[in-house]
Amino acid sequence: MDKFEKRVIISAVLVTMLFVFSILYAKTSRRIDLPECLPYNKTYEQPKVVKLDSNLYQVYAVAQMWQFQPAEIYIPVGSTVDFFLTSKDVVHGFDIYDKNVNMMAVYGGINKTTIKFDEPGVYKIICHEYCGVGHQNMQGEIVVNYPKK
Ligand code: CUA
């Protein structure tokens, strides 16, 4: 084996190991949940907030031109929320401001992630994938422990 070839192989193995280590580090030490893709099912196209327990919620979020549904989500502080995300038309983004969430809403696909809301406040959901003329107005809100409007 050529000396140069050997160096390339060693570098490739090191980069791969670093990549795998980064994912494991994010998942274990930093507790960054990796979004999962779930098998598609029409029931995910019905937007709703489901209360499973006093601090455990499920949000079925549906993106479509140019809104998120439900547009406003009210939950108590300290809640853990499972987000199931899909789109009714084109690809949209789903970014929760101040939270480590960056998902894509894709027609015919479900993305899932779990987020805990320890601080009260209004968390904006922003579409960060260009989806047409109304893209810049496409947003939603998660209201954590704030009085209803
Ligand atoms: Cu939806 Cu941009």
PDB file of C-alpha atoms and ligand atoms in Angstrom:
ATOM      1  CA  MET A   1       0.000   0.000   0.000  1.00  0.00           C
ATOM      2  CA  ASP A   2       1.192   3.452  -0.900  1.00  0.00           C
ATOM      3  CA  LYS A   3       2.156   5.734   1.982  1.00  0.00           C
ATOM      4  CA  PHE A   4      -0.183   8.453   0.737  1.00  0.00           C
ATOM      5  CA  GLU A   5      -3.047   5.982   0.377  1.00  0.00           C
ATOM      6  CA  LYS A   6      -2.531   4.840   3.947  1.00  0.00           C
ATOM      7  CA  ARG A   7      -2.736   8.448   5.203  1.00  0.00           C
ATOM      8  CA  VAL A   8      -6.007   9.022   3.343  1.00  0.00           C
ATOM      9  CA  ILE A   9      -7.529   5.882   4.862  1.00  0.00           C
ATOM     10  CA  ILE A  10      -6.416   6.848   8.381  1.00  0.00           C
ATOM     11  CA  SER A  11      -7.838  10.379   7.946  1.00  0.00           C
ATOM     12  CA  ALA A  12     -11.146   9.002   6.668  1.00  0.00           C
ATOM     13  CA  VAL A  13     -11.429   6.650   9.647  1.00  0.00           C
ATOM     14  CA  LEU A  14     -10.598   9.473  12.088  1.00  0.00           C
ATOM     15  CA  VAL A  15     -13.196  11.814  10.536  1.00  0.00           C
ATOM     16  CA  THR A  16     -15.831   9.065  10.667  1.00  0.00           C
ATOM     17  CA  MET A  17     -15.019   8.366  14.322  1.00  0.00           C
ATOM     18  CA  LEU A  18     -15.272  12.090  15.122  1.00  0.00           C
ATOM     19  CA  PHE A  19     -18.646  12.225  13.368  1.00  0.00           C
ATOM     20  CA  VAL A  20     -20.039   9.251  15.307  1.00  0.00           C
ATOM     21  CA  PHE A  21     -18.584  10.597  18.557  1.00  0.00           C
ATOM     22  CA  SER A  22     -20.232  14.027  17.943  1.00  0.00           C
ATOM     23  CA  ILE A  23     -23.659  12.453  17.484  1.00  0.00           C
ATOM     24  CA  LEU A  24     -23.298  10.286  20.592  1.00  0.00           C
ATOM     25  CA  TYR A  25     -21.997  13.271  22.567  1.00  0.00           C
ATOM     26  CA  ALA A  26     -24.953  15.428  21.478  1.00  0.00           C
ATOM     27  CA  LYS A  27     -27.426  12.684  22.331  1.00  0.00           C
ATOM     28  CA  THR A  28     -25.975  11.671  25.714  1.00  0.00           C
ATOM     29  CA  SER A  29     -24.072  14.533  27.370  1.00  0.00           C
ATOM     30  CA  ARG A  30     -25.863  17.499  25.777  1.00  0.00           C
ATOM     31  CA  ARG A  31     -29.216  15.657  25.715  1.00  0.00           C
ATOM     32  CA  ILE A  32     -29.993  16.930  22.248  1.00  0.00           C
ATOM     33  CA  ASP A  33     -32.761  14.790  20.912  1.00  0.00           C
ATOM     34  CA  LEU A  34     -32.325  13.689  17.337  1.00  0.00           C
ATOM     35  CA  PRO A  35     -35.534  14.126  15.337  1.00  0.00           C
ATOM     36  CA  GLU A  36     -37.063  10.808  14.390  1.00  0.00           C
ATOM     37  CA  CYS A  37     -38.947   9.974  11.243  1.00  0.00           C
ATOM     38  CA  LEU A  38     -42.131   8.011  11.891  1.00  0.00           C
ATOM     39  CA  PRO A  39     -44.238   5.994   9.451  1.00  0.00           C
ATOM     40  CA  TYR A  40     -46.761   8.248   7.736  1.00  0.00           C
ATOM     41  CA  ASN A  41     -50.389   8.155   8.747  1.00  0.00           C
ATOM     42  CA  LYS A  42     -53.289  10.465   7.752  1.00  0.00           C
ATOM     43  CA  THR A  43     -54.214  11.113  11.393  1.00  0.00           C
ATOM     44  CA  TYR A  44     -51.096  13.303  11.703  1.00  0.00           C
ATOM     45  CA  GLU A  45     -52.757  15.810   9.357  1.00  0.00           C
ATOM     46  CA  GLN A  46     -55.264  16.733  12.088  1.00  0.00           C
ATOM     47  CA  PRO A  47     -53.690  19.525  14.177  1.00  0.00           C
ATOM     48  CA  LYS A  48     -54.245  19.080  17.899  1.00  0.00           C
ATOM     49  CA  VAL A  49     -52.770  19.350  21.360  1.00  0.00           C
ATOM     50  CA  VAL A  50     -53.195  16.250  23.492  1.00  0.00           C
ATOM     51  CA  LYS A  51     -52.731  16.353  27.251  1.00  0.00           C
ATOM     52  CA  LEU A  52     -51.380  13.003  28.445  1.00  0.00           C
ATOM     53  CA  ASP A  53     -50.567  14.057  31.972  1.00  0.00           C
ATOM     54  CA  SER A  54     -50.293  17.303  33.980  1.00  0.00           C
ATOM     55  CA  ASN A  55     -46.837  17.928  32.491  1.00  0.00           C
ATOM     56  CA  LEU A  56     -46.854  15.732  29.423  1.00  0.00           C
ATOM     57  CA  TYR A  57     -48.273  16.894  26.108  1.00  0.00           C
ATOM     58  CA  GLN A  58     -48.364  15.851  22.481  1.00  0.00           C
ATOM     59  CA  VAL A  59     -48.632  18.434  19.737  1.00  0.00           C
ATOM     60  CA  TYR A  60     -49.691  17.363  16.267  1.00  0.00           C
ATOM     61  CA  ALA A  61     -48.360  20.303  14.272  1.00  0.00           C
ATOM     62  CA  VAL A  62     -49.390  20.807  10.667  1.00  0.00           C
ATOM     63  CA  ALA A  63     -47.641  23.271   8.374  1.00  0.00           C
ATOM     64  CA  GLN A  64     -49.310  24.605   5.267  1.00  0.00           C
ATOM     65  CA  MET A  65     -49.094  27.769   3.165  1.00  0.00           C
ATOM     66  CA  TRP A  66     -48.663  29.980   5.213  1.00  0.00           C
ATOM     67  CA  GLN A  67     -49.485  29.015   8.724  1.00  0.00           C
ATOM     68  CA  PHE A  68     -48.834  26.533  11.464  1.00  0.00           C
ATOM     69  CA  GLN A  69     -51.708  24.723  13.111  1.00  0.00           C
ATOM     70  CA  PRO A  70     -52.325  24.881  15.978  1.00  0.00           C
ATOM     71  CA  ALA A  71     -51.174  28.516  15.694  1.00  0.00           C
ATOM     72  CA  GLU A  72     -51.125  28.979  19.469  1.00  0.00           C
ATOM     73  CA  ILE A  73     -50.211  26.260  21.919  1.00  0.00           C
ATOM     74  CA  TYR A  74     -50.785  26.784  25.647  1.00  0.00           C
ATOM     75  CA  ILE A  75     -48.896  24.612  28.105  1.00  0.00           C
ATOM     76  CA  PRO A  76     -47.876  24.906  31.765  1.00  0.00           C
ATOM     77  CA  VAL A  77     -44.274  25.567  32.726  1.00  0.00           C
ATOM     78  CA  GLY A  78     -42.165  22.441  33.185  1.00  0.00           C
ATOM     79  CA  SER A  79     -44.040  20.573  30.466  1.00  0.00           C
ATOM     80  CA  THR A  80     -42.493  18.007  28.207  1.00  0.00           C
ATOM     81  CA  VAL A  81     -43.939  18.105  24.724  1.00  0.00           C
ATOM     82  CA  ASP A  82     -43.720  15.572  21.911  1.00  0.00           C
ATOM     83  CA  PHE A  83     -44.012  17.355  18.571  1.00  0.00           C
ATOM     84  CA  PHE A  84     -45.261  15.404  15.577  1.00  0.00           C
ATOM     85  CA  LEU A  85     -44.786  17.511  12.480  1.00  0.00           C
ATOM     86  CA  THR A  86     -46.036  17.201   8.936  1.00  0.00           C
ATOM     87  CA  SER A  87     -46.969  19.425   5.995  1.00  0.00           C
ATOM     88  CA  LYS A  88     -50.094  19.609   3.863  1.00  0.00           C
ATOM     89  CA  ASP A  89     -48.346  21.013   0.811  1.00  0.00           C
ATOM     90  CA  VAL A  90     -44.730  22.039   0.253  1.00  0.00           C
ATOM     91  CA  VAL A  91     -41.683  21.698   2.494  1.00  0.00           C
ATOM     92  CA  HIS A  92     -41.732  24.084   5.464  1.00  0.00           C
ATOM     93  CA  GLY A  93     -39.285  24.709   8.269  1.00  0.00           C
ATOM     94  CA  PHE A  94     -40.090  24.420  11.975  1.00  0.00           C
ATOM     95  CA  ASP A  95     -37.760  26.370  14.197  1.00  0.00           C
ATOM     96  CA  ILE A  96     -38.655  27.062  17.823  1.00  0.00           C
ATOM     97  CA  TYR A  97     -36.908  30.255  18.845  1.00  0.00           C
ATOM     98  CA  ASP A  98     -34.693  29.857  21.944  1.00  0.00           C
ATOM     99  CA  LYS A  99     -34.976  26.076  21.767  1.00  0.00           C
ATOM    100  CA  ASN A 100     -32.722  23.655  20.015  1.00  0.00           C
ATOM    101  CA  VAL A 101     -35.333  22.664  17.438  1.00  0.00           C
ATOM    102  CA  ASN A 102     -34.804  22.735  13.715  1.00  0.00           C
ATOM    103  CA  MET A 103     -37.105  20.407  11.820  1.00  0.00           C
ATOM    104  CA  MET A 104     -38.532  20.139   8.360  1.00  0.00           C
ATOM    105  CA  ALA A 105     -42.247  19.685   7.706  1.00  0.00           C
ATOM    106  CA  VAL A 106     -42.514  17.429   4.703  1.00  0.00           C
ATOM    107  CA  TYR A 107     -45.659  16.313   2.926  1.00  0.00           C
ATOM    108  CA  GLY A 108     -46.164  12.580   3.433  1.00  0.00           C
ATOM    109  CA  GLY A 109     -43.631  12.431   6.257  1.00  0.00           C
ATOM    110  CA  ILE A 110     -43.694  12.792  10.049  1.00  0.00           C
ATOM    111  CA  ASN A 111     -40.876  14.283  12.086  1.00  0.00           C
ATOM    112  CA  LYS A 112     -40.872  13.907  15.832  1.00  0.00           C
ATOM    113  CA  THR A 113     -38.937  15.548  18.597  1.00  0.00           C
ATOM    114  CA  THR A 114     -39.388  16.027  22.342  1.00  0.00           C
ATOM    115  CA  ILE A 115     -38.821  19.350  24.096  1.00  0.00           C
ATOM    116  CA  LYS A 116     -39.032  20.377  27.741  1.00  0.00           C
ATOM    117  CA  PHE A 117     -40.155  23.914  28.578  1.00  0.00           C
ATOM    118  CA  ASP A 118     -38.623  24.873  31.932  1.00  0.00           C
ATOM    119  CA  GLU A 119     -38.986  28.645  31.560  1.00  0.00           C
ATOM    120  CA  PRO A 120     -42.252  30.556  31.149  1.00  0.00           C
ATOM    121  CA  GLY A 121     -42.522  32.709  28.065  1.00  0.00           C
ATOM    122  CA  VAL A 122     -43.730  32.961  24.511  1.00  0.00           C
ATOM    123  CA  TYR A 123     -41.728  30.788  22.170  1.00  0.00           C
ATOM    124  CA  LYS A 124     -42.082  31.684  18.505  1.00  0.00           C
ATOM    125  CA  ILE A 125     -42.262  28.968  15.905  1.00  0.00           C
ATOM    126  CA  ILE A 126     -40.762  30.201  12.653  1.00  0.00           C
ATOM    127  CA  CYS A 127     -40.770  28.730   9.170  1.00  0.00           C
ATOM    128  CA  HIS A 128     -37.170  28.858   8.022  1.00  0.00           C
ATOM    129  CA  GLU A 129     -37.594  27.188   4.651  1.00  0.00           C
ATOM    130  CA  TYR A 130     -38.708  29.395   1.761  1.00  0.00           C
ATOM    131  CA  CYS A 131     -42.207  28.196   0.868  1.00  0.00           C
ATOM    132  CA  GLY A 132     -43.750  30.923  -1.278  1.00  0.00           C
ATOM    133  CA  VAL A 133     -44.919  34.545  -1.106  1.00  0.00           C
ATOM    134  CA  GLY A 134     -46.311  34.276   2.447  1.00  0.00           C
ATOM    135  CA  HIS A 135     -43.201  32.609   3.870  1.00  0.00           C
ATOM    136  CA  GLN A 136     -42.041  35.593   5.949  1.00  0.00           C
ATOM    137  CA  ASN A 137     -45.385  35.701   7.810  1.00  0.00           C
ATOM    138  CA  MET A 138     -45.505  32.025   8.635  1.00  0.00           C
ATOM    139  CA  GLN A 139     -45.181  31.627  12.371  1.00  0.00           C
ATOM    140  CA  GLY A 140     -46.824  30.198  15.455  1.00  0.00           C
ATOM    141  CA  GLU A 141     -46.519  30.536  19.216  1.00  0.00           C
ATOM    142  CA  ILE A 142     -46.006  28.292  22.183  1.00  0.00           C
ATOM    143  CA  VAL A 143     -47.223  30.100  25.275  1.00  0.00           C
ATOM    144  CA  VAL A 144     -45.733  28.600  28.416  1.00  0.00           C
ATOM    145  CA  ASN A 145     -47.562  29.559  31.608  1.00  0.00           C
ATOM    146  CA  TYR A 146     -48.910  32.840  30.306  1.00  0.00           C
ATOM    147  CA  PRO A 147     -52.519  33.886  30.822  1.00  0.00           C
ATOM    148  CA  LYS A 148     -54.793  33.258  27.836  1.00  0.00           C
ATOM    149  CA  LYS A 149     -55.429  36.251  25.580  1.00  0.00           C
TER     150      LYS A 149
HETATM  151 CU1  CUA B   1     -43.515  27.813   5.347  1.00  0.00          CU
HETATM  152 CU2  CUA B   1     -41.655  29.199   4.765  1.00  0.00          CU
END
